[in-house]
PDB file of N, CA and C in Angstrom:
ATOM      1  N   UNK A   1       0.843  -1.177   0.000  1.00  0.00           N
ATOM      2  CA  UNK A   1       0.000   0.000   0.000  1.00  0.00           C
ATOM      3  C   UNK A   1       0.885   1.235   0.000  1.00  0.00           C
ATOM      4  N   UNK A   2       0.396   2.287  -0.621  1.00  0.00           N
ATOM      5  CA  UNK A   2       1.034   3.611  -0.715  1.00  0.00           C
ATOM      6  C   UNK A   2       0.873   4.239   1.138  1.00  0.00           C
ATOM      7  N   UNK A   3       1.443   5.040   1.353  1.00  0.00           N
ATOM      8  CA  UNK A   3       1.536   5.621   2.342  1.00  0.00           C
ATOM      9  C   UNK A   3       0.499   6.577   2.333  1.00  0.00           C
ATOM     10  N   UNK A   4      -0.135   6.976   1.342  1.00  0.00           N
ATOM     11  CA  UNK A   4      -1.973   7.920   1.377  1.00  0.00           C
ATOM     12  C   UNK A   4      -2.944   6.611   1.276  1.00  0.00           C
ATOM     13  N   UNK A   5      -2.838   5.243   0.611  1.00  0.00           N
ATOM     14  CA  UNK A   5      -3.853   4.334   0.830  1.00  0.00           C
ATOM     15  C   UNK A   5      -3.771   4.055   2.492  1.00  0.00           C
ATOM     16  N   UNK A   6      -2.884   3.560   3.154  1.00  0.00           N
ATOM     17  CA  UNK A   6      -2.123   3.092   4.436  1.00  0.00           C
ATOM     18  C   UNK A   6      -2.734   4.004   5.228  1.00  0.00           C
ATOM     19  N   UNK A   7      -2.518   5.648   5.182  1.00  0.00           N
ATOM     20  CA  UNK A   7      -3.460   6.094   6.070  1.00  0.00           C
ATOM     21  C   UNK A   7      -5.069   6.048   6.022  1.00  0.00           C
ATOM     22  N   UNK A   8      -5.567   6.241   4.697  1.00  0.00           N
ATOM     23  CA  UNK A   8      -6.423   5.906   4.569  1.00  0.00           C
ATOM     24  C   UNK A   8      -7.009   4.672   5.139  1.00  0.00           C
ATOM     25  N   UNK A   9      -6.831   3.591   5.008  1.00  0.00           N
ATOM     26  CA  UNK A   9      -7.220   2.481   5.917  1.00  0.00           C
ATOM     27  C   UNK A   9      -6.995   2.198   7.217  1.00  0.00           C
ATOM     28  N   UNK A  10      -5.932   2.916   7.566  1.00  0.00           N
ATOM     29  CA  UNK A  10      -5.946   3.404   9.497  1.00  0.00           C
ATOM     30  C   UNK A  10      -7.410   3.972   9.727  1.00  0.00           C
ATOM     31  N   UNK A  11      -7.477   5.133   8.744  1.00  0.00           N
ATOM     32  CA  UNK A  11      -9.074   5.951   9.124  1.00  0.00           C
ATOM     33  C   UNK A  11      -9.893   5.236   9.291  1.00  0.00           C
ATOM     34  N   UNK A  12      -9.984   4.099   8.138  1.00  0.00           N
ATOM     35  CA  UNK A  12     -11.483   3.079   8.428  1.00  0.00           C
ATOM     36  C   UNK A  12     -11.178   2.320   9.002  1.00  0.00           C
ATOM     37  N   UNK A  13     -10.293   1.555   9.202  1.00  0.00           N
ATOM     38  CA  UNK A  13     -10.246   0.974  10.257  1.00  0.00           C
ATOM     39  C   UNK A  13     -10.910   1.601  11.953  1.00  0.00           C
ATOM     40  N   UNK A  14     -10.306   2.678  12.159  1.00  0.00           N
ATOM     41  CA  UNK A  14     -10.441   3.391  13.431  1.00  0.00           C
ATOM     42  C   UNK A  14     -12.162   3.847  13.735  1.00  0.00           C
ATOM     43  N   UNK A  15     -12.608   4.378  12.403  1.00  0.00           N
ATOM     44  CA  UNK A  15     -14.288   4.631  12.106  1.00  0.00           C
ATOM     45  C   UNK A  15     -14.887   2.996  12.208  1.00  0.00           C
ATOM     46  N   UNK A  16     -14.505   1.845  11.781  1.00  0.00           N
ATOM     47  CA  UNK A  16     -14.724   0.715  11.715  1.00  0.00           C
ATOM     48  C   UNK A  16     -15.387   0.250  13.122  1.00  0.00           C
ATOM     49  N   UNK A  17     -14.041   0.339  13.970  1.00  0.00           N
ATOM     50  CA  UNK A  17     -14.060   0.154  15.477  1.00  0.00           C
ATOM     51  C   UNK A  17     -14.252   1.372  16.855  1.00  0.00           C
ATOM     52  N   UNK A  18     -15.203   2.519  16.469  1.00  0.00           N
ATOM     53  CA  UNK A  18     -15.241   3.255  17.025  1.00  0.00           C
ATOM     54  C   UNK A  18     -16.720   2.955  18.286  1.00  0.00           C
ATOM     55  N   UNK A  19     -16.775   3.807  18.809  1.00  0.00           N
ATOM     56  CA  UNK A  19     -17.820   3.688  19.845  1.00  0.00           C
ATOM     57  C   UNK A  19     -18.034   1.936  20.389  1.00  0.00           C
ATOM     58  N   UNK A  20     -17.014   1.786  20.930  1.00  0.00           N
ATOM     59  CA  UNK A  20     -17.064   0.586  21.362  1.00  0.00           C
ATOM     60  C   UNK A  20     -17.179  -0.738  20.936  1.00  0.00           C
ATOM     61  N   UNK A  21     -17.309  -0.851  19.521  1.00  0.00           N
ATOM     62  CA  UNK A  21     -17.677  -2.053  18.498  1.00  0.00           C
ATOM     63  C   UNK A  21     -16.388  -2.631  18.455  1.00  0.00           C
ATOM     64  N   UNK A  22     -16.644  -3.933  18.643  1.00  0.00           N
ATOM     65  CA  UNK A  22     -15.131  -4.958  18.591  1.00  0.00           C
ATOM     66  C   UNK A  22     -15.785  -5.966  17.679  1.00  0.00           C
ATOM     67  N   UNK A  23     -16.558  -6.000  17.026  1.00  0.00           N
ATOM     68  CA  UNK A  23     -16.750  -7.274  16.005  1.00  0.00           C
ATOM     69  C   UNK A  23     -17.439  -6.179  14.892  1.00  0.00           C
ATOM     70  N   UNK A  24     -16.800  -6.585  13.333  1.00  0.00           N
ATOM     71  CA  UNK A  24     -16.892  -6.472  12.017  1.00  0.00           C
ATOM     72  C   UNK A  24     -17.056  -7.372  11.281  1.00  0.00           C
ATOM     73  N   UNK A  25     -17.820  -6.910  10.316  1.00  0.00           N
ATOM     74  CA  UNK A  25     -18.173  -8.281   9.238  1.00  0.00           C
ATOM     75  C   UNK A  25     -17.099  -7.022   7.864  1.00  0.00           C
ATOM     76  N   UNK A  26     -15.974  -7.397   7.762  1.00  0.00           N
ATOM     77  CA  UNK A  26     -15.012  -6.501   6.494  1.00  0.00           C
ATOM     78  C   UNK A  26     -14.537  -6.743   5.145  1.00  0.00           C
ATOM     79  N   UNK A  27     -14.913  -6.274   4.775  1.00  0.00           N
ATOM     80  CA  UNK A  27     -14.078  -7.015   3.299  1.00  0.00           C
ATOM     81  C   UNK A  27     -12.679  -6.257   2.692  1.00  0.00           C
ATOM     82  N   UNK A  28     -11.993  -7.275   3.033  1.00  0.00           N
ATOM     83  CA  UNK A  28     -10.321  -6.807   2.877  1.00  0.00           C
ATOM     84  C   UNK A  28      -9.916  -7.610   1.439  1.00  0.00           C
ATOM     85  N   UNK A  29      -9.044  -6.610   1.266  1.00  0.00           N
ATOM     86  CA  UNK A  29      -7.758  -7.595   0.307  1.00  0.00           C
ATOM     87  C   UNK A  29      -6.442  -7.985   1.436  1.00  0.00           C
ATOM     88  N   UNK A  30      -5.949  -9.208   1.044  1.00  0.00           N
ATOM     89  CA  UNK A  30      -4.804  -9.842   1.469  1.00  0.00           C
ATOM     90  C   UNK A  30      -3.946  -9.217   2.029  1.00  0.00           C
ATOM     91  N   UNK A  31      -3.716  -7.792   1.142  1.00  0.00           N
ATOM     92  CA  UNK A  31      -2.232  -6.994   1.799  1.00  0.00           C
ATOM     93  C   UNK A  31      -3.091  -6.187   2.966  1.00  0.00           C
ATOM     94  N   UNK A  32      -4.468  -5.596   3.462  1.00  0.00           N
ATOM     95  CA  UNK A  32      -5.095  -5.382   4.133  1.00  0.00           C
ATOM     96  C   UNK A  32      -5.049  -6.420   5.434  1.00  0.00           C
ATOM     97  N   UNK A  33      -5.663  -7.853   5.120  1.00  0.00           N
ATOM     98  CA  UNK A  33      -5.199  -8.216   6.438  1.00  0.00           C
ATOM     99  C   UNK A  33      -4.367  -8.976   7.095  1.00  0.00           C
ATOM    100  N   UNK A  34      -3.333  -8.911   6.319  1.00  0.00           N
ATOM    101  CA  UNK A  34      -2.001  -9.387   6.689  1.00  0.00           C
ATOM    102  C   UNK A  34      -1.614  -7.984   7.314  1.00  0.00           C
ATOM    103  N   UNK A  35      -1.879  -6.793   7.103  1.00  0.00           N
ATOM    104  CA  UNK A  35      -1.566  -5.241   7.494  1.00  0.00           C
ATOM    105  C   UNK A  35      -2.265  -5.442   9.335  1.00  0.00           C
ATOM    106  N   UNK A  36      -3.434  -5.781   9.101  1.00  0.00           N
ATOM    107  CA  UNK A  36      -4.246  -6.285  10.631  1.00  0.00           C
ATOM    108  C   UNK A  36      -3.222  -6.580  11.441  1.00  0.00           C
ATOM    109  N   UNK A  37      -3.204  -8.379  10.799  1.00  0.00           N
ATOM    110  CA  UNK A  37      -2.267  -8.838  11.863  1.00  0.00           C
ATOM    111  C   UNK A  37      -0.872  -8.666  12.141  1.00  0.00           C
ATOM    112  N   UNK A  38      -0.328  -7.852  11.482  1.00  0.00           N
ATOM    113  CA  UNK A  38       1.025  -7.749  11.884  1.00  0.00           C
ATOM    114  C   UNK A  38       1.100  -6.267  12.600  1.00  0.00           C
ATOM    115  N   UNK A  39      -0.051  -5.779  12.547  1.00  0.00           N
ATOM    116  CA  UNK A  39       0.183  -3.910  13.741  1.00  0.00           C
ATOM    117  C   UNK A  39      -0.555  -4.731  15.117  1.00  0.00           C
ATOM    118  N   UNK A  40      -2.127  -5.393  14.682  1.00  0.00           N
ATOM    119  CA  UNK A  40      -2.065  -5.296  16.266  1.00  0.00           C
ATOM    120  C   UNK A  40      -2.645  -6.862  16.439  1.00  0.00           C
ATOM    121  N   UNK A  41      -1.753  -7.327  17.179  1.00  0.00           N
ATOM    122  CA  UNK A  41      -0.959  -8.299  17.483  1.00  0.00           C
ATOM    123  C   UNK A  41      -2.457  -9.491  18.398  1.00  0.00           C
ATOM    124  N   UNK A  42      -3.853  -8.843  19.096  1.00  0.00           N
ATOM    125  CA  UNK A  42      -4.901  -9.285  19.344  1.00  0.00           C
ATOM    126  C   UNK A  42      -5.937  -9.884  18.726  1.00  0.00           C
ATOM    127  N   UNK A  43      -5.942  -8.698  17.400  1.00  0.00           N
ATOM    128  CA  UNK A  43      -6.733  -8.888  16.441  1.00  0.00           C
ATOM    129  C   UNK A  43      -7.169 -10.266  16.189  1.00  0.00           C
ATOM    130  N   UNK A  44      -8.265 -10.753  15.533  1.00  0.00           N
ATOM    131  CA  UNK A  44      -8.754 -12.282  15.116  1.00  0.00           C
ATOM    132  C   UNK A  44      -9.939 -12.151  14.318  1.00  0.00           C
ATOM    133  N   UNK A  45      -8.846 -12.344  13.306  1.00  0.00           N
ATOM    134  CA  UNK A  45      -9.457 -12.311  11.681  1.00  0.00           C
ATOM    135  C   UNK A  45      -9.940 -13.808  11.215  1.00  0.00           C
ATOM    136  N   UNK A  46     -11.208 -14.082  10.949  1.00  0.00           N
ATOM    137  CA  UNK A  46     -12.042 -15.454  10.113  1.00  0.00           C
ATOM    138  C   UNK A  46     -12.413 -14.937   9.008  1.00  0.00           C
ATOM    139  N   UNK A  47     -11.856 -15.932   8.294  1.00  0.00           N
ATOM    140  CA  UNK A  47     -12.863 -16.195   6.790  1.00  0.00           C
ATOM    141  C   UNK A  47     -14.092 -16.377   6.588  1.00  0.00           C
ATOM    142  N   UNK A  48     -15.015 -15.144   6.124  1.00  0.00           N
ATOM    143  CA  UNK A  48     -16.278 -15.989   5.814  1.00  0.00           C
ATOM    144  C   UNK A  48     -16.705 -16.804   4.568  1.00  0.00           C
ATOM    145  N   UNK A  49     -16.687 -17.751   4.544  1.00  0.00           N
ATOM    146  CA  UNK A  49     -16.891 -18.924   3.559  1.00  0.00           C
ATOM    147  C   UNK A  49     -17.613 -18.445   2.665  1.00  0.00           C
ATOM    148  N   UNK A  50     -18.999 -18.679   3.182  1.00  0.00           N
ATOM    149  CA  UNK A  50     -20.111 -18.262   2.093  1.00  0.00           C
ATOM    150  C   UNK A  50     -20.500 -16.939   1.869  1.00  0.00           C
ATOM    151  N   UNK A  51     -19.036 -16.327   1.892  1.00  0.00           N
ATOM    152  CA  UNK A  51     -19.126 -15.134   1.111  1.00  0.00           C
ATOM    153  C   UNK A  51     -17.740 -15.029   0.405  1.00  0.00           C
ATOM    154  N   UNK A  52     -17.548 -16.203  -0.215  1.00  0.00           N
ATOM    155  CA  UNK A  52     -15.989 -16.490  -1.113  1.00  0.00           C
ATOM    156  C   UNK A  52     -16.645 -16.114  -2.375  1.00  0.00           C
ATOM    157  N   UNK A  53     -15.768 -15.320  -2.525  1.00  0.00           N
ATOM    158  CA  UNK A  53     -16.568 -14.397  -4.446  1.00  0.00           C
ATOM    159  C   UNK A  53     -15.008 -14.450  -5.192  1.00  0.00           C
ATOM    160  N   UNK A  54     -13.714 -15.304  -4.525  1.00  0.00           N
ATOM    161  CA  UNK A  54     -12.926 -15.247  -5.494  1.00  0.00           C
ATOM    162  C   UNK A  54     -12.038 -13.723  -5.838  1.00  0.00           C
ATOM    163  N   UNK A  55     -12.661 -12.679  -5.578  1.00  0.00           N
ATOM    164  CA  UNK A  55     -11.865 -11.301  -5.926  1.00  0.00           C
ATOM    165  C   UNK A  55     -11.063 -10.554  -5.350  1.00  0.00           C
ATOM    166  N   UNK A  56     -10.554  -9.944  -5.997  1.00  0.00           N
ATOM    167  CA  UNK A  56      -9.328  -8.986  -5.280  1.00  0.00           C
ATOM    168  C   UNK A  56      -9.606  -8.808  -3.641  1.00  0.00           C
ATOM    169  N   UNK A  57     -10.783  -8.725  -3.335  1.00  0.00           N
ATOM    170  CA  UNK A  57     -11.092  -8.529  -2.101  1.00  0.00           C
ATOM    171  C   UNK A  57     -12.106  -9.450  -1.321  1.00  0.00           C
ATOM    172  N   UNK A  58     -12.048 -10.071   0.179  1.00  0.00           N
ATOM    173  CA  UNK A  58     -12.649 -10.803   0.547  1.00  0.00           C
ATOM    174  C   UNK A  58     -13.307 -10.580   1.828  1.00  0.00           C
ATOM    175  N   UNK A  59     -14.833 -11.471   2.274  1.00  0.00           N
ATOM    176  CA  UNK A  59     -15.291 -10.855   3.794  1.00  0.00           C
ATOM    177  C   UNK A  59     -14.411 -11.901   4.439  1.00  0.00           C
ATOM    178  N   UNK A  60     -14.476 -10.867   5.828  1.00  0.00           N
ATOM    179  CA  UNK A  60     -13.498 -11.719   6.814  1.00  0.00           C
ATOM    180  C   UNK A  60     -14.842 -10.924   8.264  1.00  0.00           C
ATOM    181  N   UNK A  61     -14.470 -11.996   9.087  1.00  0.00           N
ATOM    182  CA  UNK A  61     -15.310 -11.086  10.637  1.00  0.00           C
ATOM    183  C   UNK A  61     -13.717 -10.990  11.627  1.00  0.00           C
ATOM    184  N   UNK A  62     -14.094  -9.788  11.475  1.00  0.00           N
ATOM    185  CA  UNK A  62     -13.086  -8.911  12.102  1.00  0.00           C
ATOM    186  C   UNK A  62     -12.996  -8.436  13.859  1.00  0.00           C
ATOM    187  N   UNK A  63     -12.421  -9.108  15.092  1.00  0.00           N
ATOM    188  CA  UNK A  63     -12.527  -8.895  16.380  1.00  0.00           C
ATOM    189  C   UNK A  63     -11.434  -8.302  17.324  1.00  0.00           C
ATOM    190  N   UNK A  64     -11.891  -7.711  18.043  1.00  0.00           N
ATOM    191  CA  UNK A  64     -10.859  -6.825  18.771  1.00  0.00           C
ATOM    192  C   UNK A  64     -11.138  -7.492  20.368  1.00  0.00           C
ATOM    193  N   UNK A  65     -10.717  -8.379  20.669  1.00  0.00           N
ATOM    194  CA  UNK A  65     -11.342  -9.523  21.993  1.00  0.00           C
ATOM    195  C   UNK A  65     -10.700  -7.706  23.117  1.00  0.00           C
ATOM    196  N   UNK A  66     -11.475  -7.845  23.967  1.00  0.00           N
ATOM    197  CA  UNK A  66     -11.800  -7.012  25.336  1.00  0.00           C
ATOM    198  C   UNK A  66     -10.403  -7.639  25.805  1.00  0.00           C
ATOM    199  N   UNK A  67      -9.807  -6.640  27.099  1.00  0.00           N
ATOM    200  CA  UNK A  67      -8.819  -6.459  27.892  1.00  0.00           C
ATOM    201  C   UNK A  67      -9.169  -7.258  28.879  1.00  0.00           C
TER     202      UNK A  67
END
């Protein structure tokens, strides 16, 4: 990712998980959530199956497990 996409997806990410929401239903591309798991280290990213469409981009349910 470019360093203006990169922030850009910090933003949604952060709007993503704001007001207290720790579970997402997201649709990422690969370099997206491999980007997840390698900043924050809690995160727990699933595949959703029956929503495999094959494309550049895929749903995943996205969790931020509580402290």
């Amino acid at each position: 990712m470019t360093k203006e996409e990169l922030m850009k997806f910090e933003e949604f990410i952060l709007d993503s998980f704001s007001n207290d929401i720790m579970n997402r239903e997201l649709r990422l591309s690969l370099e997206e959530k491999e980007y997840l798991e390698k900043m924050y280290s809690r995160v727990i990213i699933e595949e959703m199956d029956e929503y495999k469409s094959g494309e550049k981009k895929e749903w995943y349910k996205v969790s931020f497990p509580s402290l």
